[in-house]
Coordinates of C-alpha atoms in Angstrom, one line a residue:
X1 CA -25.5 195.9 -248.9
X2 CA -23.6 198.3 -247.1
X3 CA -21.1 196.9 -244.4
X4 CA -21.1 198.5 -241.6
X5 CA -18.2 197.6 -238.8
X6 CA -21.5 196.5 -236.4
X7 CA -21.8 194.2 -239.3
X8 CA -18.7 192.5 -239.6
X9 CA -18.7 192.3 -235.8
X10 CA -22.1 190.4 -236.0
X11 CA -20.8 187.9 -238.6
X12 CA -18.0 186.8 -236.5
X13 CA -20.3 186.8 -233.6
X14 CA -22.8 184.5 -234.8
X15 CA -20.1 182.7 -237.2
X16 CA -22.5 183.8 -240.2
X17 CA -20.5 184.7 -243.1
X18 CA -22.4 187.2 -245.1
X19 CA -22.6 185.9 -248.5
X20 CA -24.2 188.8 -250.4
X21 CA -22.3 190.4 -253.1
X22 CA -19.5 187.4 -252.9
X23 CA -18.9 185.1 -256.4
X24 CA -21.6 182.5 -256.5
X25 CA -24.3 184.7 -254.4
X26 CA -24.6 187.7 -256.8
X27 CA -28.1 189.2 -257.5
X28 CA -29.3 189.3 -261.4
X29 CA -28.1 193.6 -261.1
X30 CA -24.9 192.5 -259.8
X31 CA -24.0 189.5 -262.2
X32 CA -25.2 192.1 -265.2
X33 CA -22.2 194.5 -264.3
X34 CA -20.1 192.0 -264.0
X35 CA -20.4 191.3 -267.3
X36 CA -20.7 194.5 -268.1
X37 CA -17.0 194.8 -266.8
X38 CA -16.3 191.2 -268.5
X39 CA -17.1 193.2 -271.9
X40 CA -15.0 196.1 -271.5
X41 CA -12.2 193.9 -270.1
X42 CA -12.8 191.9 -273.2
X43 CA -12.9 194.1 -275.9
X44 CA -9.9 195.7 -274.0
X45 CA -7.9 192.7 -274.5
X46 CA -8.9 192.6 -278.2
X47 CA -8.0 195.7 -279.1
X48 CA -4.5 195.7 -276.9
X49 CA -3.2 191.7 -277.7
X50 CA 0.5 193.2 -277.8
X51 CA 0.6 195.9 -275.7
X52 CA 3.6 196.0 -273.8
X53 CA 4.6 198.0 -270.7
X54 CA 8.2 199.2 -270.1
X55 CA 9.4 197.5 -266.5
X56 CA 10.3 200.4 -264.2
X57 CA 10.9 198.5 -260.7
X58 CA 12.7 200.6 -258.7
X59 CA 12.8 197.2 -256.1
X60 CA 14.4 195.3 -258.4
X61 CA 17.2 197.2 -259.6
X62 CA 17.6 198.7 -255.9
X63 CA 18.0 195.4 -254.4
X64 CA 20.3 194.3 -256.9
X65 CA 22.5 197.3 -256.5
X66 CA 22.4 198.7 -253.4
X67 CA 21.6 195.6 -251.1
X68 CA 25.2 194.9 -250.8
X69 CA 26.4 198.2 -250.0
X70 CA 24.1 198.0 -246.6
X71 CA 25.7 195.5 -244.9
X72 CA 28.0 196.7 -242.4
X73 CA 31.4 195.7 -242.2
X74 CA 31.8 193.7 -239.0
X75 CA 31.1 190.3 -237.3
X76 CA 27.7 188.9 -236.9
X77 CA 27.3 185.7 -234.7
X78 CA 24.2 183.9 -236.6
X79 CA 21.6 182.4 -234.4
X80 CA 20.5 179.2 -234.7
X81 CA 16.7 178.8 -236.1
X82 CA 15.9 177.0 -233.3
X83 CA 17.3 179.8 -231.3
X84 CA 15.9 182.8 -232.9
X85 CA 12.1 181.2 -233.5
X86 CA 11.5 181.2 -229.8
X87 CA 9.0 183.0 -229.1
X88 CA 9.8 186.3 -229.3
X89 CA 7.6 187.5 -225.6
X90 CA 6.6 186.6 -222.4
X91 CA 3.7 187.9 -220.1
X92 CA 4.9 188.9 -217.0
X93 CA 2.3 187.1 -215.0
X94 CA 1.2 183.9 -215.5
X95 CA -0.2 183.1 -219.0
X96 CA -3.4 181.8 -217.3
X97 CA -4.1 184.7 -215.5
X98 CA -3.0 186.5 -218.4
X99 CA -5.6 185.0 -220.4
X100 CA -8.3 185.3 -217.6
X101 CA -7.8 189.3 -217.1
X102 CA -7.3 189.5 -220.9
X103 CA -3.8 191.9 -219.8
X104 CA -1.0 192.3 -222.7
X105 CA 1.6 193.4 -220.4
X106 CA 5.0 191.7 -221.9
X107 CA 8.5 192.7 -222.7
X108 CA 11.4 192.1 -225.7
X109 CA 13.9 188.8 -225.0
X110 CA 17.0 189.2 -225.9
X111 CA 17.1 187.7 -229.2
X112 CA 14.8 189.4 -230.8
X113 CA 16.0 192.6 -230.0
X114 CA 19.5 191.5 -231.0
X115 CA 18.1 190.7 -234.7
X116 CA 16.8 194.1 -234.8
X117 CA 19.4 195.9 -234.0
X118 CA 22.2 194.3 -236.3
X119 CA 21.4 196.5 -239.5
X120 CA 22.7 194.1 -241.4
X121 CA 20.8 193.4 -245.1
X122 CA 21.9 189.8 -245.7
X123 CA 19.1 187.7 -248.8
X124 CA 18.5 184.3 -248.0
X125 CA 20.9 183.4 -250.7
X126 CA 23.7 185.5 -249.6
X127 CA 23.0 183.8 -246.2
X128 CA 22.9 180.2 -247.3
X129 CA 26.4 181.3 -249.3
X130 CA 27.8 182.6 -246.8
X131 CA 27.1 179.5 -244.2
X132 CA 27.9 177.1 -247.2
X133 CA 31.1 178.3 -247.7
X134 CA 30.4 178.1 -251.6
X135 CA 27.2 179.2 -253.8
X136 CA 24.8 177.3 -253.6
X137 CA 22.6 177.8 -256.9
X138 CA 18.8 178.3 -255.7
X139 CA 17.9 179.9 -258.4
X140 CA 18.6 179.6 -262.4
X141 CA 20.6 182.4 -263.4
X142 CA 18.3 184.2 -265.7
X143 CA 14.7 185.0 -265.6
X144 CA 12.5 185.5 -268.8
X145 CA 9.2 186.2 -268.6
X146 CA 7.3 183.9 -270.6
X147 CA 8.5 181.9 -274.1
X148 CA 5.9 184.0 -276.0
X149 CA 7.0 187.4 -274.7
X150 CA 10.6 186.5 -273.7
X151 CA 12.5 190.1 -273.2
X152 CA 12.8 191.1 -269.5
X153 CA 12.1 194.6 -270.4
X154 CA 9.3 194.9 -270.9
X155 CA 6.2 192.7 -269.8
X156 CA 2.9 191.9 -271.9
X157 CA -0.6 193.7 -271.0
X158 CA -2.7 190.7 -271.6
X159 CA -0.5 188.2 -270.1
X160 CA -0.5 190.1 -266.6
X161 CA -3.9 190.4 -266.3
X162 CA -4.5 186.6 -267.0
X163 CA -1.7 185.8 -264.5
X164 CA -3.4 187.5 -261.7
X165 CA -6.9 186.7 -262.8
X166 CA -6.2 183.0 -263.1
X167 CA -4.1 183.0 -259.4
X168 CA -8.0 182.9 -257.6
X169 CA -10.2 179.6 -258.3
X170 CA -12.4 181.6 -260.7
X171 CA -11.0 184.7 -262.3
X172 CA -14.5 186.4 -261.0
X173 CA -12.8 186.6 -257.7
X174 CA -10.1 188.5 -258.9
X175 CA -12.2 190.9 -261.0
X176 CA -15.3 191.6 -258.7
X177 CA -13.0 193.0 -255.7
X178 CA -12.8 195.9 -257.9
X179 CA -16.2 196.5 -258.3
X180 CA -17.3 196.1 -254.8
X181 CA -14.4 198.2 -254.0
X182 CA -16.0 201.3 -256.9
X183 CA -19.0 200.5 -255.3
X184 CA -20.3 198.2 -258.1
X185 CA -19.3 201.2 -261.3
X186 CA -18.5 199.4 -264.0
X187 CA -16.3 202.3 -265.6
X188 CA -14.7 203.1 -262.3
X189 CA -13.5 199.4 -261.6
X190 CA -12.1 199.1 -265.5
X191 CA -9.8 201.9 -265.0
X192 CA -8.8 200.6 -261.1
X193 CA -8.0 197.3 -262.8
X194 CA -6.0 198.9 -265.6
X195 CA -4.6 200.8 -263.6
X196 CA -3.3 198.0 -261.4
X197 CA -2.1 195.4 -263.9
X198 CA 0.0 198.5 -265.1
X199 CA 1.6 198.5 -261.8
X200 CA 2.3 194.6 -261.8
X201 CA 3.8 194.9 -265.0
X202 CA 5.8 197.3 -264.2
X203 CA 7.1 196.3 -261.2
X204 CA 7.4 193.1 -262.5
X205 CA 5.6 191.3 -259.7
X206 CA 6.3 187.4 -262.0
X207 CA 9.8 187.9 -261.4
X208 CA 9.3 188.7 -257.8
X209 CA 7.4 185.9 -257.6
X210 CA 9.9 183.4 -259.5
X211 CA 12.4 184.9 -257.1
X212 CA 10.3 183.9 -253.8
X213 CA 11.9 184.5 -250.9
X214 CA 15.6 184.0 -252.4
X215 CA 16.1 187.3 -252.8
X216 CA 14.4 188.6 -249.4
X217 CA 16.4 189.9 -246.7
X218 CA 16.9 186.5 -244.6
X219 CA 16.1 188.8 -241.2
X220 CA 13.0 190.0 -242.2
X221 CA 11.9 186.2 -242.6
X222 CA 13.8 185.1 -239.6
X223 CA 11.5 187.3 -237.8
X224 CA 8.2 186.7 -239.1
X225 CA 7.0 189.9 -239.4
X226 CA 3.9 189.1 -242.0
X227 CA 2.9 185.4 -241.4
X228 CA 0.0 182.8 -242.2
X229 CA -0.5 181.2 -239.0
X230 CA -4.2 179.8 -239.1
X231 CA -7.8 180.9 -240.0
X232 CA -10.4 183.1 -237.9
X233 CA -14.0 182.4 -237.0
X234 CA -15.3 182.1 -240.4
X235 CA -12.9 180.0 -241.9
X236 CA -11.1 183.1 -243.7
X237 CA -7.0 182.3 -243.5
X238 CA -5.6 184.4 -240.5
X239 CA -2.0 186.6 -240.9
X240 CA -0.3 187.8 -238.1
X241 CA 1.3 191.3 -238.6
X242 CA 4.1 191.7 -235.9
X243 CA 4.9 195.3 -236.7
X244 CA 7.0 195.9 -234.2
X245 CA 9.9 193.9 -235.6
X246 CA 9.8 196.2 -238.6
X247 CA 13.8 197.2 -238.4
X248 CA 14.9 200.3 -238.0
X249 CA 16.9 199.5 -241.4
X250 CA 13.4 199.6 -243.6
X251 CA 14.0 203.5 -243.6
X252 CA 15.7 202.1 -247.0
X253 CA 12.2 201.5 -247.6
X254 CA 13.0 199.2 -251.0
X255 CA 14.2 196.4 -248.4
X256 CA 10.7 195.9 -246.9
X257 CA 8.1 197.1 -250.1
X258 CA 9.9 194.2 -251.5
X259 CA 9.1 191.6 -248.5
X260 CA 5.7 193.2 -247.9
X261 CA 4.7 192.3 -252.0
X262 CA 6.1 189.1 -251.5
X263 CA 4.1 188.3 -249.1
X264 CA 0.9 189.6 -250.3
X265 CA 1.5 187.7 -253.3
X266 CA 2.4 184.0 -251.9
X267 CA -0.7 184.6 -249.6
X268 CA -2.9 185.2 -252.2
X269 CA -1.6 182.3 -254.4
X270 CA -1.9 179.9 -251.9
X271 CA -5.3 181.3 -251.2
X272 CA -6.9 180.6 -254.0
X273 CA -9.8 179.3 -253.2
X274 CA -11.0 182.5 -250.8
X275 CA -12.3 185.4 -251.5
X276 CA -10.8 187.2 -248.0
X277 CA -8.0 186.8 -245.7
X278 CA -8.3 188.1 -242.2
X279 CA -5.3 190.4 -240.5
X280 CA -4.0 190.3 -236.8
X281 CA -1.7 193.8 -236.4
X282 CA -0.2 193.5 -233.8
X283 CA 1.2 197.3 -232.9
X284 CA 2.1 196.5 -228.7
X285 CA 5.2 198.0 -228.3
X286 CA 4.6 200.8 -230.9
X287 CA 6.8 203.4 -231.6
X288 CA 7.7 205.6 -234.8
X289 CA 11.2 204.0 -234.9
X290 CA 9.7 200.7 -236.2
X291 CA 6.6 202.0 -237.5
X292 CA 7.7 204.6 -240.6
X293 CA 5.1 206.2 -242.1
X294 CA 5.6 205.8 -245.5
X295 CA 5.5 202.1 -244.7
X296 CA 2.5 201.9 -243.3
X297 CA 1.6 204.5 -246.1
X298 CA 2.1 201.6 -248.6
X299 CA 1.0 198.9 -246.8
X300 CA -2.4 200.9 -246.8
X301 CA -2.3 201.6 -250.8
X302 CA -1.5 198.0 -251.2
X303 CA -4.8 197.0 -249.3
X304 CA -7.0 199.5 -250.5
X305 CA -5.8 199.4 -254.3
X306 CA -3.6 196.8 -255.2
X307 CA -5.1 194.0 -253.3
X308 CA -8.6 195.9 -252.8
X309 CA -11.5 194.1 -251.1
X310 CA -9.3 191.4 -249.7
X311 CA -10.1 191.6 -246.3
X312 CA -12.8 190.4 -244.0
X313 CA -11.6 192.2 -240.7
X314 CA -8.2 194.0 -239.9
X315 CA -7.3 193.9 -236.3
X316 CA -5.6 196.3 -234.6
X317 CA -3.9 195.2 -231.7
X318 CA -2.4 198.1 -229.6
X319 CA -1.3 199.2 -226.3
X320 CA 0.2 202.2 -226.6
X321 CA -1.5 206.1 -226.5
X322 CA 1.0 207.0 -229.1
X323 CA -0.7 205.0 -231.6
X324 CA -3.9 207.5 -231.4
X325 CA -1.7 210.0 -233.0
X326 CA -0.6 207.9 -236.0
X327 CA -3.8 206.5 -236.6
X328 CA -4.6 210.1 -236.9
X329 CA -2.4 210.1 -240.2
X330 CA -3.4 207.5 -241.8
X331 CA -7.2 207.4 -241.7
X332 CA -7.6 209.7 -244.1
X333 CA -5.9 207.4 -246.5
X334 CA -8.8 204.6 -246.0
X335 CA -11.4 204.3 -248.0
X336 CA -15.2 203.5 -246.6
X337 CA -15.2 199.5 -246.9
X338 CA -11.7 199.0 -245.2
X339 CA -12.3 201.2 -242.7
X340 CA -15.6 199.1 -241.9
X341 CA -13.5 196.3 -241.4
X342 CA -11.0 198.1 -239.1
X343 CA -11.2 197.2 -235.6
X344 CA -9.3 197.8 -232.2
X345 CA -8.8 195.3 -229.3
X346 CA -7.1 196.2 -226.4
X347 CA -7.7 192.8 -224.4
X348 CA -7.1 189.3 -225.2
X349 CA -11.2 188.9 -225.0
X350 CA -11.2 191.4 -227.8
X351 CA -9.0 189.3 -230.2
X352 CA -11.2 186.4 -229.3
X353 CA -14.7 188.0 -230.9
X354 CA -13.1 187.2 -233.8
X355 CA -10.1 184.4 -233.6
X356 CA -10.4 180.9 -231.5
X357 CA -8.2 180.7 -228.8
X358 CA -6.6 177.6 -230.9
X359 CA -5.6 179.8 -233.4
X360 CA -4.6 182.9 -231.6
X361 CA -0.4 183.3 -231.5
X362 CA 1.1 181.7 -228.5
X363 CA 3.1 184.8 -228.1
X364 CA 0.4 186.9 -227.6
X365 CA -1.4 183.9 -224.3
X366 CA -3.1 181.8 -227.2
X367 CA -2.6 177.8 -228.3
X368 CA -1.0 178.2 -231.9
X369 CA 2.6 177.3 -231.8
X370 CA 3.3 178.9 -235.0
X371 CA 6.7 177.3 -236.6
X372 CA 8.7 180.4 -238.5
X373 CA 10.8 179.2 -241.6
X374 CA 13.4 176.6 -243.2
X375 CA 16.1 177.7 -245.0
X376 CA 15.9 176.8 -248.5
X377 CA 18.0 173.8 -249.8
X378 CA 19.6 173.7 -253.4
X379 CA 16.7 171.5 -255.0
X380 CA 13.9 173.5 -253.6
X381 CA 13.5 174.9 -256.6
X382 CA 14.3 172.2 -259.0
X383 CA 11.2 172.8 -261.3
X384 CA 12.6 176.3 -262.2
X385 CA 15.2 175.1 -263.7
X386 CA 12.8 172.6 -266.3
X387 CA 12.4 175.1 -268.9
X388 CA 11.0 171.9 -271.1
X389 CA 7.9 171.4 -268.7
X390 CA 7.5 175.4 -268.3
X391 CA 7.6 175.6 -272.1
X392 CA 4.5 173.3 -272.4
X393 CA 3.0 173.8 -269.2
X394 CA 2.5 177.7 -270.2
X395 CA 1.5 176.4 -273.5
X396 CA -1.4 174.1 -272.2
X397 CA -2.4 177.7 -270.1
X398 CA -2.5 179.8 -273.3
X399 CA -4.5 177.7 -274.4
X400 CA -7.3 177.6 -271.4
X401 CA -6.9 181.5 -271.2
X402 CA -8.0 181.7 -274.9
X403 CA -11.1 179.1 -274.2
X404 CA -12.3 180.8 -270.7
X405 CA -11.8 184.4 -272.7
X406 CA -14.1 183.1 -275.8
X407 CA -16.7 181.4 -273.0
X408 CA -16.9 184.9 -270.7
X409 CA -17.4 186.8 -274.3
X410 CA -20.3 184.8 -275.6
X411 CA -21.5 184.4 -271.7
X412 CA -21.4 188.5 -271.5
X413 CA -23.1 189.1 -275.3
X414 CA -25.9 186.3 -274.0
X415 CA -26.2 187.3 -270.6
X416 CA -30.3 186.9 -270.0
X417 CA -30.2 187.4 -266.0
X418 CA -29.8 183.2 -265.4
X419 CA -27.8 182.5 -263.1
X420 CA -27.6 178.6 -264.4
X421 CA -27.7 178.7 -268.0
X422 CA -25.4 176.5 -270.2
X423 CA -23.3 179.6 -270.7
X424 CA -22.8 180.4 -267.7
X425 CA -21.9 176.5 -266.8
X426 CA -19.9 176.5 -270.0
X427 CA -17.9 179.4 -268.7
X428 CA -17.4 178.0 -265.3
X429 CA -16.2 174.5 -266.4
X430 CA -13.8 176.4 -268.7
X431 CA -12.6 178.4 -264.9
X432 CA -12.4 175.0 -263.7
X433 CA -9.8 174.2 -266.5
X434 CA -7.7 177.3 -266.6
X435 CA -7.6 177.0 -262.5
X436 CA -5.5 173.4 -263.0
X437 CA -3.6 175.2 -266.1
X438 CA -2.6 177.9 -263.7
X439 CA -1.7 175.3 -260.7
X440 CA 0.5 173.8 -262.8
X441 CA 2.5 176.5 -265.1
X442 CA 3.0 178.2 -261.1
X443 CA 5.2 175.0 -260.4
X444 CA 7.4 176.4 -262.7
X445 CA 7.2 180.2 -262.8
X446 CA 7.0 180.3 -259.0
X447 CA 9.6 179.7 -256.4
X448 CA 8.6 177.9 -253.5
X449 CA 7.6 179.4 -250.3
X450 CA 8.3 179.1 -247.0
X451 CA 4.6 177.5 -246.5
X452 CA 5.6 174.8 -248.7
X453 CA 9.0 174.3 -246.8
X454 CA 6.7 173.8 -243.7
X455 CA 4.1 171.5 -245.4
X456 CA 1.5 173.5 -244.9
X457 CA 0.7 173.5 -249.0
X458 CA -0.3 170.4 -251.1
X459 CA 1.8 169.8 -254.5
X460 CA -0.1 172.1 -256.1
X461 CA 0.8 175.1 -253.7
X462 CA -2.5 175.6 -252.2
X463 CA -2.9 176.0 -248.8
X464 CA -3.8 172.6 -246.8
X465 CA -7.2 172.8 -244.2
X466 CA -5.5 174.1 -240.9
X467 CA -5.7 171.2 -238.4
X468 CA -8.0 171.7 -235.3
X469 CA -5.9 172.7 -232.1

């Protein structure tokens, strides 16, 4: 089926998700070429147990050598959180009214604008250093890989692709984003997906990962640019973009790739259980000093490669005629099912086709009092520091990953068109296992996130049913 942006905006009208081409609704022609791509990812595997890739992140090393040399040498009164989570706008008529005319006429308070303009590229543990008086140790004080592949140099082929493939429920949400997003080519999806584990490795997304927000710069998360605040009409968890507290400083572009992976990444471990998220952008108040292209350059590769077919609808909030000319830019750079899921709103009655009121921001005349971050405290990430339990945890995973690898290769070789037949249940219970092998090793190979630090995960790091509002 083709999606069509008249589409999406019919789902969320009617509060019909469409199920075709989604895991667990896939036509006989579409479950054979996922197996198909099962085989060659198979036989890939086989043939490439110990293939390494050389790590080549340009974030890492950057932000461990040339964060410090950012910061500015003078005297910066810290905010209080309480202080600086305020919300950030205010209408200038009445938030009824507002609401009513659907207007999204506002200006900047104070502190925000003090936080962007500082210029100052403080992490969270510099920060909680700094206020400490002392260092506080959030982290261990090396990072390995894995016990199996333990040099930091280089990372392992197969062990990245069954880190990200195992981060959804049932690795065939990872895998089938790629070929909805090569328009179901078998051939065309291997080579995306090859092409993306490459990048993981070599940006060495699992120590990102391990890092958390640790080694983010504490404004950046102060401000709440990229945020999980709720979930949309059709259930899908809801992000709210504020890109227009991007700082002026993420012309040093490393500073916010890095924030921008992080997030993406805790989003879509805490997610595992969906398919889609849905984005709120908010771009009022748009200008090209907070907007660089090459940001939103990246933010649109990530979407439309990295993280491909993870979207059910991206929405544009803007108020500005400038934006017309940016947009202009970037376009070309979409590719047909993003673009489908692009839309504009210009009123509040816009944003509310597709978000409840409930869950709309209460900065922007909706209900959702969205809390923005704790600081970490010095046993937040205790577990990391249990190299015992990691060492059998990622043993008990190895071993789930070789069971679910052996059930998809006899389910692909077997494959008659049936969508219930004991291989096909065999290979699903063996999902079912490697999901709670996954949940667990992530305990300790993962820091933990802000969500976490506001409750709004379980033990188990997955994202708790948003309350009604």
């Amino acid at each position: 089926m083709t999606i069509t942006q008249a589409s999406v905006i019919q789902e969320y009208k009617t509060r019909t998700h469409n199920t075709d081409e989604s895991p667990g609704y896939f036509t006989t022609d579409e479950l054979q070429k996922l197996a198909n791509l099962w085989s060659l990812i198979i036989d890939y595997l086989a043939a490439n147990k110990d293939k390494q890739i050389t790590v080549n992140s340009e974030l890492l090393e950057r932000v461990k050598n040339t964060w410090p040399d950012l910061r500015q040498d003078e005297t910066i009164d810290m905010q209080d959180n309480e202080q600086v989570t305020r919300r950030a706008w205010k209408f200038t008529k009445g938030e009824s009214t507002v609401r009513k005319l659907g207007l999204l006429n506002r200006k900047p308070v104070d502190h925000e604008r003090q936080l962007l303009e500082r210029h100052v590229c403080e992490t969270t543990q510099e920060y909680v250093d700094r206020v400490s008086g002392h260092h506080v140790p959030l982290l261990p004080t090396s990072y390995f890989p894995s016990f199996k592949y333990p040099d930091n140099a280089t990372r392992n082929w197969r062990d990245v692709f069954w880190a990200i493939a195992s981060a959804k429920q049932h690795p065939d949400i990872w895998v089938h984003r790629y070929l909805r997003a090569n328009g179901w080519d078998t051939n065309k999806a291997f080579v995306c997906i090859q092409s993306v584990i490459e990048w993981r490795a070599a940006q060495a997304l699992d120590q990102i990962n391990w890092e958390g927000d640790i080694c983010l710069g504490f404004d950046e998360q102060r401000l709440g640019i990229l945020q999980l605040v709720g979930h949309d009409k059709l259930g899908f968890p809801l992000t709210y973009f504020r890109v227009r507290r991007i700082m002026p400083r993420a012309n040093q572009s490393f500073v916010f790739k890095r924030y921008l992976i992080h997030q993406f990444e805790t989003i879509q471990h805490i997610t595992r259980s969906h398919s889609r998220i849905t984005m709120l952008c908010d771009f009022t108040g748009f200008s090209m000093d907070n907007t660089p292209f090459n940001i939103v350059h990246f933010l649109v590769t990530l979407g439309t490669k990295h993280y491909a077919e993870s979207t059910s609808v991206l929405i544009l909030l803007v108020d500005s005629w400038l934006f017309a000319n940016f947009w202009s830019l970037i376009r070309p750079f979409l590719d047909a099912s993003l673009s489908a899921r692009i839309v504009f709103a210009k009123t509040m009655n816009d944003v509310l086709v597709f978000i409840d009121e409930s869950q709309v921001p209460e900065e922007l005349g909706g209900l959702n009092k969205i809390d923005m971050m704790k600081v970490p405290e010095v046993n937040d990430n205790c577990k990391l520091f249990d190299e015992k339990r990691r060492q059998m945890a990622e043993i008990e995973w190895r071993e789930k990953v070789e069971k679910f690898e052996e059930a998809t290769r006899i389910w692909c070789t077997r494959f008659n068109g049936d969508k219930s037949d004991t291989y096909s249940d065999v290979r699903d219970n063996a999902a079912h296992e490697l999901d709670r092998a996954e949940c667990h090793l992530g305990q300790f190979t993962r820091a933990r996130t802000q969500y976490a630090r506001l409750n709004m995960v379980d033990s188990n790091g997955q994202l708790r049913p948003f309350p009604k509002k």
